[in-house]
Tab-separated table of N, CA and C in Angstrom:
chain	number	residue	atom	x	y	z
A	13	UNK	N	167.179	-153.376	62.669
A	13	UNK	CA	167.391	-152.334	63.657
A	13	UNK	C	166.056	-151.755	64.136
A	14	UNK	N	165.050	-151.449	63.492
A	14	UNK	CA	163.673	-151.035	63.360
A	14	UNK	C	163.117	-151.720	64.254
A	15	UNK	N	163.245	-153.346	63.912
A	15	UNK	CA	162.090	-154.253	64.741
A	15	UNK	C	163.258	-154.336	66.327
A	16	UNK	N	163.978	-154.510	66.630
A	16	UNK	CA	164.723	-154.013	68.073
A	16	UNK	C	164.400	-153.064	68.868
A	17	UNK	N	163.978	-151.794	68.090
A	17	UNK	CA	163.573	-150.924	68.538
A	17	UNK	C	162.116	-151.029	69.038
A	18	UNK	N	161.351	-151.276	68.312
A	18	UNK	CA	159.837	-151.342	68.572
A	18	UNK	C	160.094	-152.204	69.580
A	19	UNK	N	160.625	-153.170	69.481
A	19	UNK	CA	160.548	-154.499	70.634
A	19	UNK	C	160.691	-154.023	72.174
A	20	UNK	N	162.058	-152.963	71.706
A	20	UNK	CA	162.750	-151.921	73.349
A	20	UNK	C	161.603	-151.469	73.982
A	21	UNK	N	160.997	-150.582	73.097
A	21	UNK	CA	159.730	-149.538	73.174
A	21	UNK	C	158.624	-149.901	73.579
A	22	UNK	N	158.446	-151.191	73.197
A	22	UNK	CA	157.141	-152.191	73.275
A	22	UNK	C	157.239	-152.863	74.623
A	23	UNK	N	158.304	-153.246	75.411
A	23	UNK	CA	158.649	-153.635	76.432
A	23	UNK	C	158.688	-152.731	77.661
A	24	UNK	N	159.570	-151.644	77.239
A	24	UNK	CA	159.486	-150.161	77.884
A	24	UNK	C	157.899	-150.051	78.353
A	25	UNK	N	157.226	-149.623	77.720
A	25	UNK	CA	155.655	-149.586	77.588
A	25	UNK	C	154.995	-149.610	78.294
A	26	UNK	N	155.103	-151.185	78.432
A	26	UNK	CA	153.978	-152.545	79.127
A	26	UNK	C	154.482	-152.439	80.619
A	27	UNK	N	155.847	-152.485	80.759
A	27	UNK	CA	156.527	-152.005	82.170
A	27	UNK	C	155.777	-151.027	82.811
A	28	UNK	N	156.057	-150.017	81.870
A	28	UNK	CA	155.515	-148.363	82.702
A	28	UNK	C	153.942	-148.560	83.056
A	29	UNK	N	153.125	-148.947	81.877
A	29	UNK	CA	151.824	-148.857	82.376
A	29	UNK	C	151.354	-150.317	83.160
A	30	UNK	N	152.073	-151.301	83.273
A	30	UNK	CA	152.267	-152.158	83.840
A	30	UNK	C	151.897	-152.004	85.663
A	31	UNK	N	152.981	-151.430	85.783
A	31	UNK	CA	153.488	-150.862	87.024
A	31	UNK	C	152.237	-150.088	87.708
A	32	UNK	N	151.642	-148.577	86.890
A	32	UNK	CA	150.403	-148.112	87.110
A	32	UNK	C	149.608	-148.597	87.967
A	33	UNK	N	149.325	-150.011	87.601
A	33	UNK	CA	148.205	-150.916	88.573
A	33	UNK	C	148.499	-150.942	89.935
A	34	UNK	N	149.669	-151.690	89.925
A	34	UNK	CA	150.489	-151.974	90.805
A	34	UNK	C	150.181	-151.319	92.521
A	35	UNK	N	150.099	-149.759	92.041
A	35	UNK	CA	149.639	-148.677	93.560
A	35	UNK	C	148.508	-148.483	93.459
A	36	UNK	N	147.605	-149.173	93.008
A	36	UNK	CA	146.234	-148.527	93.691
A	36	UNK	C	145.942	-149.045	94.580
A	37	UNK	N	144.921	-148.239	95.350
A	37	UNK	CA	144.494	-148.838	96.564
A	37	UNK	C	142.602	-148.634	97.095
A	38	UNK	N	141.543	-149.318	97.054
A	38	UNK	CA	140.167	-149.531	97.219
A	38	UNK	C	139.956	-148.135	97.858
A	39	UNK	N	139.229	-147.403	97.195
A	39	UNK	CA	138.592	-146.068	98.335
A	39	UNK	C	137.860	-146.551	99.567
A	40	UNK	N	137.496	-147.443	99.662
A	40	UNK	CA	136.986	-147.978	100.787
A	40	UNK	C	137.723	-148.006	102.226
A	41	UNK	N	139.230	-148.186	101.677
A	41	UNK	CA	139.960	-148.255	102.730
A	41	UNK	C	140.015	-146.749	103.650
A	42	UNK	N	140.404	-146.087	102.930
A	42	UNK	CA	139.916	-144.473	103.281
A	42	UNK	C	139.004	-143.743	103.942
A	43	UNK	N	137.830	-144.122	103.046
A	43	UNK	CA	136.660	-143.772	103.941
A	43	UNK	C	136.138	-144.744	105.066
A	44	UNK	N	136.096	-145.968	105.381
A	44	UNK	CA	135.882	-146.641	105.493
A	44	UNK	C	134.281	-147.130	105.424
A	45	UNK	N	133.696	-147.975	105.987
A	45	UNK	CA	132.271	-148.522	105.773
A	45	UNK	C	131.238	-146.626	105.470
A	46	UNK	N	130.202	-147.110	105.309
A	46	UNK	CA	129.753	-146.487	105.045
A	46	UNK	C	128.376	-145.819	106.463
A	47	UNK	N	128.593	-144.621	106.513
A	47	UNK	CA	127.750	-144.225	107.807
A	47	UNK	C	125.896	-144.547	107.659
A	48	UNK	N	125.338	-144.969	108.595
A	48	UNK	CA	124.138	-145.095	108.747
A	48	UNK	C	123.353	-143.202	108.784
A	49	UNK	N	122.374	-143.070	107.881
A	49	UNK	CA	121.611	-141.578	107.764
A	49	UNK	C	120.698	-141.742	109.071
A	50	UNK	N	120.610	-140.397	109.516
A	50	UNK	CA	120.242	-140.548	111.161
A	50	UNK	C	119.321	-138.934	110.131
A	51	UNK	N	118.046	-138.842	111.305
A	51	UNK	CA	116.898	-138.112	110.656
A	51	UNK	C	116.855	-136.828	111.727
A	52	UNK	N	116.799	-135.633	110.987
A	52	UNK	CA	115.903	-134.678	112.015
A	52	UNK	C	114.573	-134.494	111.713
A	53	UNK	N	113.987	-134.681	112.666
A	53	UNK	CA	112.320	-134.782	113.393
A	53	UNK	C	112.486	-133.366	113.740
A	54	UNK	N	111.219	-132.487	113.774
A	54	UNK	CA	110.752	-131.127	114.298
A	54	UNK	C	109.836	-130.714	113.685
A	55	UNK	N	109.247	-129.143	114.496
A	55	UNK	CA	108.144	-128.283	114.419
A	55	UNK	C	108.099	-127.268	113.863
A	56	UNK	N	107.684	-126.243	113.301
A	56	UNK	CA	107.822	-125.019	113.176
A	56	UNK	C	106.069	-124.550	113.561
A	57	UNK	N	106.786	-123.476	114.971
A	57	UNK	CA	105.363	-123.321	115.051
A	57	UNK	C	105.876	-121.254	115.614
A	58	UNK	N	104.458	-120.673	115.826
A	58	UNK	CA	104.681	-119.759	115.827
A	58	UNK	C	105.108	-119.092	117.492
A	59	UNK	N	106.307	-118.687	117.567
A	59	UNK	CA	106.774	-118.233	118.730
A	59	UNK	C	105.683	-117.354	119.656
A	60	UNK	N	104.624	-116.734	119.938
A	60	UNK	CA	103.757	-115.810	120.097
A	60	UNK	C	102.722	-117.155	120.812
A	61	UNK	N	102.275	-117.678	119.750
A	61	UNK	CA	100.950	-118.818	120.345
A	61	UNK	C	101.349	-120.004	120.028
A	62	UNK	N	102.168	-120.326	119.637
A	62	UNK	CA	102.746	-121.763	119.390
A	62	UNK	C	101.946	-122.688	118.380
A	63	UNK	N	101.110	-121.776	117.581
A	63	UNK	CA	100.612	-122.594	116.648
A	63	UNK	C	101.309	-123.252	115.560
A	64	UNK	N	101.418	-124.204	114.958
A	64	UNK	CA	101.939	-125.168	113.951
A	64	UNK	C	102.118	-124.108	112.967
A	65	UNK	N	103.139	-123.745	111.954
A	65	UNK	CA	102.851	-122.949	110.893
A	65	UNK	C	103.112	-124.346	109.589
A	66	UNK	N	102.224	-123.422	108.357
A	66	UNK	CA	102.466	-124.655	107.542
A	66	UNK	C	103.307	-123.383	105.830
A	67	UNK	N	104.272	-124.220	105.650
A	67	UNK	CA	104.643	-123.167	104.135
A	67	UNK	C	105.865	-122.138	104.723
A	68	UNK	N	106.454	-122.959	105.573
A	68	UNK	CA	108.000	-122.341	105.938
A	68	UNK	C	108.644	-123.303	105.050
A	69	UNK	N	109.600	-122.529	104.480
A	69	UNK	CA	110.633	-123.314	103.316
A	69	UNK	C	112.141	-122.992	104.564
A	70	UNK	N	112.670	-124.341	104.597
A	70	UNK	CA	113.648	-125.083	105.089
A	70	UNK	C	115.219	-124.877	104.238
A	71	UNK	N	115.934	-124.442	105.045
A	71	UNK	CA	117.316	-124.679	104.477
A	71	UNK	C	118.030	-125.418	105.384
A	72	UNK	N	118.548	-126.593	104.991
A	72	UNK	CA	119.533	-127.391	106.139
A	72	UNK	C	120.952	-127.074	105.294
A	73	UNK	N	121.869	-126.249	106.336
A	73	UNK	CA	123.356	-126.386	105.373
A	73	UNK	C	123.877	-126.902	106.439
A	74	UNK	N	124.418	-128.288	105.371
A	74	UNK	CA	125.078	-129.680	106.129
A	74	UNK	C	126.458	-128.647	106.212
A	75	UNK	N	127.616	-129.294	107.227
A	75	UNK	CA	129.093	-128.837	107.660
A	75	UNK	C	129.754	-129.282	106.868
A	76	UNK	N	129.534	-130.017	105.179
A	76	UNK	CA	130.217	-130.302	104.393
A	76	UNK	C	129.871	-129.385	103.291
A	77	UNK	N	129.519	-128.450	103.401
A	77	UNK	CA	129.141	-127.281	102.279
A	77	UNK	C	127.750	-127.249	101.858
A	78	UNK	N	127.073	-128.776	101.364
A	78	UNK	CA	125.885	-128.921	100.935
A	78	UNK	C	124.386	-128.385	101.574
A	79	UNK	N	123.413	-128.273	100.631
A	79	UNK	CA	122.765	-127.828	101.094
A	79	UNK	C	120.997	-128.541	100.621
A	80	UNK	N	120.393	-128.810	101.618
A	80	UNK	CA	118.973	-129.304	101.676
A	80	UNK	C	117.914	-128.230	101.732
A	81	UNK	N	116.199	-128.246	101.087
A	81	UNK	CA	115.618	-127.444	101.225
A	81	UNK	C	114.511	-128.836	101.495
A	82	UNK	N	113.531	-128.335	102.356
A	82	UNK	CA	112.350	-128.674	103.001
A	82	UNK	C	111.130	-127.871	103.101
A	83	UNK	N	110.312	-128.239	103.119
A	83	UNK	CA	108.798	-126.756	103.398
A	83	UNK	C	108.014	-127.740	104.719
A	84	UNK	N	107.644	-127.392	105.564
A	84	UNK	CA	106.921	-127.502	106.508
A	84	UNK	C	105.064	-127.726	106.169
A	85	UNK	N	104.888	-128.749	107.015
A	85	UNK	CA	103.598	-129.425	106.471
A	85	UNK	C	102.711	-128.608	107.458
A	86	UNK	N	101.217	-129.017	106.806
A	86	UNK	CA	99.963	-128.698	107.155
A	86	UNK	C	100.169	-128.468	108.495
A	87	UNK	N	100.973	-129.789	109.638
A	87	UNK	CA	101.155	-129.894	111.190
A	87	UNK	C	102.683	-129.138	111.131
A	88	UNK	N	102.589	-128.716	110.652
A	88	UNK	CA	103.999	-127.672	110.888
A	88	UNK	C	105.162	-128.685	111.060
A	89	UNK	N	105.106	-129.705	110.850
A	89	UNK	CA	106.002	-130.375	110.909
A	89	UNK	C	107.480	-131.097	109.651
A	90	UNK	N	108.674	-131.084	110.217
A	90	UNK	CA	109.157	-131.034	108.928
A	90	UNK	C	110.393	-132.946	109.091
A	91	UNK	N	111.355	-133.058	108.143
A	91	UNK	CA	112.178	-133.501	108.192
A	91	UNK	C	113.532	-133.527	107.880
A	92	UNK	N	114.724	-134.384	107.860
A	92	UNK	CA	115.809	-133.443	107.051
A	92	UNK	C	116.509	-135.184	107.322
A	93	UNK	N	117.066	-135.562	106.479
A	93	UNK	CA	118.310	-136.545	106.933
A	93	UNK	C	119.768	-136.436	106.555
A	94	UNK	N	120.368	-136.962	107.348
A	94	UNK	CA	122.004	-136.325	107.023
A	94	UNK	C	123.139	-137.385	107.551
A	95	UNK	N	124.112	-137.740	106.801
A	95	UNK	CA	125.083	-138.511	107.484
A	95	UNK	C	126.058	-137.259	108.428
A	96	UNK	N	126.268	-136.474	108.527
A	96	UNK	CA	126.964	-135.983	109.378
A	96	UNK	C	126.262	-134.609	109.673
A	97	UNK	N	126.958	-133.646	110.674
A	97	UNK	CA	126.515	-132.588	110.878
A	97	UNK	C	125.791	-131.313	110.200
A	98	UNK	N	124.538	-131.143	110.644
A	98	UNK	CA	124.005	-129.620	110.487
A	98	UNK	C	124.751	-128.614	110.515
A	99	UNK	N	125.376	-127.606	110.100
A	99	UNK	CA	125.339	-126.637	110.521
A	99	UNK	C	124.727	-125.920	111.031
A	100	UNK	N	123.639	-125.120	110.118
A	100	UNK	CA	122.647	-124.322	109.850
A	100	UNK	C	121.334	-124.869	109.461
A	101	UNK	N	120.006	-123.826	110.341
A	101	UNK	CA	118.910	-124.483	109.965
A	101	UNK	C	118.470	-122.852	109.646
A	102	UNK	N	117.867	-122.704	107.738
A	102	UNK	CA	117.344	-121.444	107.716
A	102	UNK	C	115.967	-121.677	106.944
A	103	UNK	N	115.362	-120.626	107.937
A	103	UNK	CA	113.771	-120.849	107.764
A	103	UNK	C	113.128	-119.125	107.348
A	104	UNK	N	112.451	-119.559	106.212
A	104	UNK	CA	112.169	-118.369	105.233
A	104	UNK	C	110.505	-118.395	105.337
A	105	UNK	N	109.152	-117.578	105.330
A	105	UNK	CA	107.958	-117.846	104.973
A	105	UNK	C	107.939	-117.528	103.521
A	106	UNK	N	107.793	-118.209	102.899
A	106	UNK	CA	107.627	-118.056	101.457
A	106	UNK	C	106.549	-117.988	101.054
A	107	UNK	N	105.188	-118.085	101.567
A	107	UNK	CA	103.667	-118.432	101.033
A	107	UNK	C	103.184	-117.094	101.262
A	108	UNK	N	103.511	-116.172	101.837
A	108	UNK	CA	103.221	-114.677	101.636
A	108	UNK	C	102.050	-114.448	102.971
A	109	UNK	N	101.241	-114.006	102.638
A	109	UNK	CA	100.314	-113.945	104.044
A	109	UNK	C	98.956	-115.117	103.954
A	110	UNK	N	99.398	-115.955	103.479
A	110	UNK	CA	98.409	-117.515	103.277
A	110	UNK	C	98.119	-117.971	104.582
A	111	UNK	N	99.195	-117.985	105.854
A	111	UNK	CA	99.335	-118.309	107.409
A	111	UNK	C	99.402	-117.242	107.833
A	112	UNK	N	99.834	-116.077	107.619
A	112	UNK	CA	100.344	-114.991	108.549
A	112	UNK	C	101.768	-114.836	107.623
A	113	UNK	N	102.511	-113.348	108.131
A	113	UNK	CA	103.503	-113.428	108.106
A	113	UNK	C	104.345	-113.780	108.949
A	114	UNK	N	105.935	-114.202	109.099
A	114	UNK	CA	106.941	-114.733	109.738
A	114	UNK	C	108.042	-114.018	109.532
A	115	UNK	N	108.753	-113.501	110.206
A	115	UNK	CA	110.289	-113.429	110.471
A	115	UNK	C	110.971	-114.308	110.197
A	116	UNK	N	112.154	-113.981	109.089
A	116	UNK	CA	113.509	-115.293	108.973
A	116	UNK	C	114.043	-115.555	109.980
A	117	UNK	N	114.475	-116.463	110.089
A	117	UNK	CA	115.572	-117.492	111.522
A	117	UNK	C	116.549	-118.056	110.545
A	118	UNK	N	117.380	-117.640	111.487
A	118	UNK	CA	118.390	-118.776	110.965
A	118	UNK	C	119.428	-119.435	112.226
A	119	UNK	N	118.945	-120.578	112.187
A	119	UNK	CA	119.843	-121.232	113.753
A	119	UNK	C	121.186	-122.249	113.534
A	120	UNK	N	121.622	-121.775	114.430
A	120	UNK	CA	122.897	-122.574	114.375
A	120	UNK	C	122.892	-124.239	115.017
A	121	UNK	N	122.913	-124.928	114.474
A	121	UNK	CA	122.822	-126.262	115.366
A	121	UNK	C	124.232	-126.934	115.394
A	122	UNK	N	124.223	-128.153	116.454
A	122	UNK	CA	125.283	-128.515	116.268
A	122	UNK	C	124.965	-130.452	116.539
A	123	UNK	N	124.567	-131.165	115.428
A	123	UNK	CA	124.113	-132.117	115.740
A	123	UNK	C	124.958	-133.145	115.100
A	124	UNK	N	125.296	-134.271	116.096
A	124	UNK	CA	126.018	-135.333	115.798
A	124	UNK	C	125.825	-136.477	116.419
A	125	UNK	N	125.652	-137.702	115.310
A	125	UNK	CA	125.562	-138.869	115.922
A	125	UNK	C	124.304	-139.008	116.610
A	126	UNK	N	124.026	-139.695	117.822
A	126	UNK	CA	122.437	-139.727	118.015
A	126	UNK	C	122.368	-138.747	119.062
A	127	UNK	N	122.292	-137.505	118.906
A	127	UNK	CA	121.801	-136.196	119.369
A	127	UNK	C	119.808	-136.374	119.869
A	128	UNK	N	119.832	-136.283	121.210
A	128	UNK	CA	118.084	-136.995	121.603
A	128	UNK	C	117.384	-135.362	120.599
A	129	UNK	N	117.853	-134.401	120.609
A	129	UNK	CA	117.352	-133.210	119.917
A	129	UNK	C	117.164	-133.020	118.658
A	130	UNK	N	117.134	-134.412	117.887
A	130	UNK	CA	116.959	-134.655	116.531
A	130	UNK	C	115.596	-135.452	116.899
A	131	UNK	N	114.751	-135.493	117.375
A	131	UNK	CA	113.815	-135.703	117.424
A	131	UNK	C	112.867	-134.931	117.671
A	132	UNK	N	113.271	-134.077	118.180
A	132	UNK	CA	111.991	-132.895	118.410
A	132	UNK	C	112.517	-131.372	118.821
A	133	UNK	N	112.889	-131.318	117.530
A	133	UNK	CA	113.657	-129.410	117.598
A	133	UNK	C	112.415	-128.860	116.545
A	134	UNK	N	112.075	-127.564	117.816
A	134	UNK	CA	111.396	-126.655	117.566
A	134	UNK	C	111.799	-125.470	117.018
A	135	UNK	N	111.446	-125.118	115.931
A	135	UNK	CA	111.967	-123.878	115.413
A	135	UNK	C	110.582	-122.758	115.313
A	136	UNK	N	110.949	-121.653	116.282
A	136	UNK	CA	109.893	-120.450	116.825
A	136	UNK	C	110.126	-119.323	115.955
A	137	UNK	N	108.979	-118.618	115.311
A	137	UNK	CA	109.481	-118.142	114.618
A	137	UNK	C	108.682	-116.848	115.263
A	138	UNK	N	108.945	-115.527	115.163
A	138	UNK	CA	107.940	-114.554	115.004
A	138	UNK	C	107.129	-113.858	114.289
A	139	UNK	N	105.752	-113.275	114.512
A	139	UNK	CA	105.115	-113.089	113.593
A	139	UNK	C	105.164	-111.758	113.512
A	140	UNK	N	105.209	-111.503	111.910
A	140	UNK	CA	105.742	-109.828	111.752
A	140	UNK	C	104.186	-109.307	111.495
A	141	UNK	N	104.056	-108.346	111.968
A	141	UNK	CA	102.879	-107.410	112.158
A	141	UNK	C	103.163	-105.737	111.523
């Protein structure tokens, strides 16, 4: 009676988790292929004389929650790459009065796909006095 049982149970089993397999389906199908990373190119220079600033710290908050930080080079120049949309571009002087001081920005962008303004967005900042 014992070994019938195990046998029921043992059969039962293999069915149920059997079956399990059965519905899955490749995440691939879902998302499908995978998107090519497209780059933002830009400046940070100073709104007043348009000089290059260098030691602005960068916040890119992507439209999927995440969030990127960047600092701006010697040529004031920065980068950012992203498979989908910017939201937000926030720009902080963090180096204290090393360049001058700066006013925070924070800009709203709206960039998708090959946007020609991912190549050369200027971010102006003012200088606090």
């Amino acid at each position: 009676m014992m070994d019938r049982i195990l046998k029921w149970g043992t059969s039962l089993l293999s069915l149920v988790l059997g079956a399990c397999g059965m519905f899955t389906i490749p995440a691939a199908a879902y998302m499908g292929p995978p998107q090519p990373e497209k780059t933002l190119i830009g400046k940070v220079k100073n709104k007043l004389n348009l000089d290059e600033i260098e030691g602005i710290r960068l916040i890119f908050m992507y439209d999927n929650g995440a969030k990127a930080t960047n600092f701006s080079k010697a040529d004031g120049s920065y980068t950012a790459g992203y498979y989908n949309g910017i939201g937000k571009i926030k720009a902080d002087d963090v180096d204290g009065l090393k360049n001058g001081a700066f006013h925070s920005a924070e800009i709203v962008t709206h960039f998708y796909n090959d946007d020609s303004r991912m190549t050369n967005l200027e971010i102006l900042l003012d200088e606090d006095k």
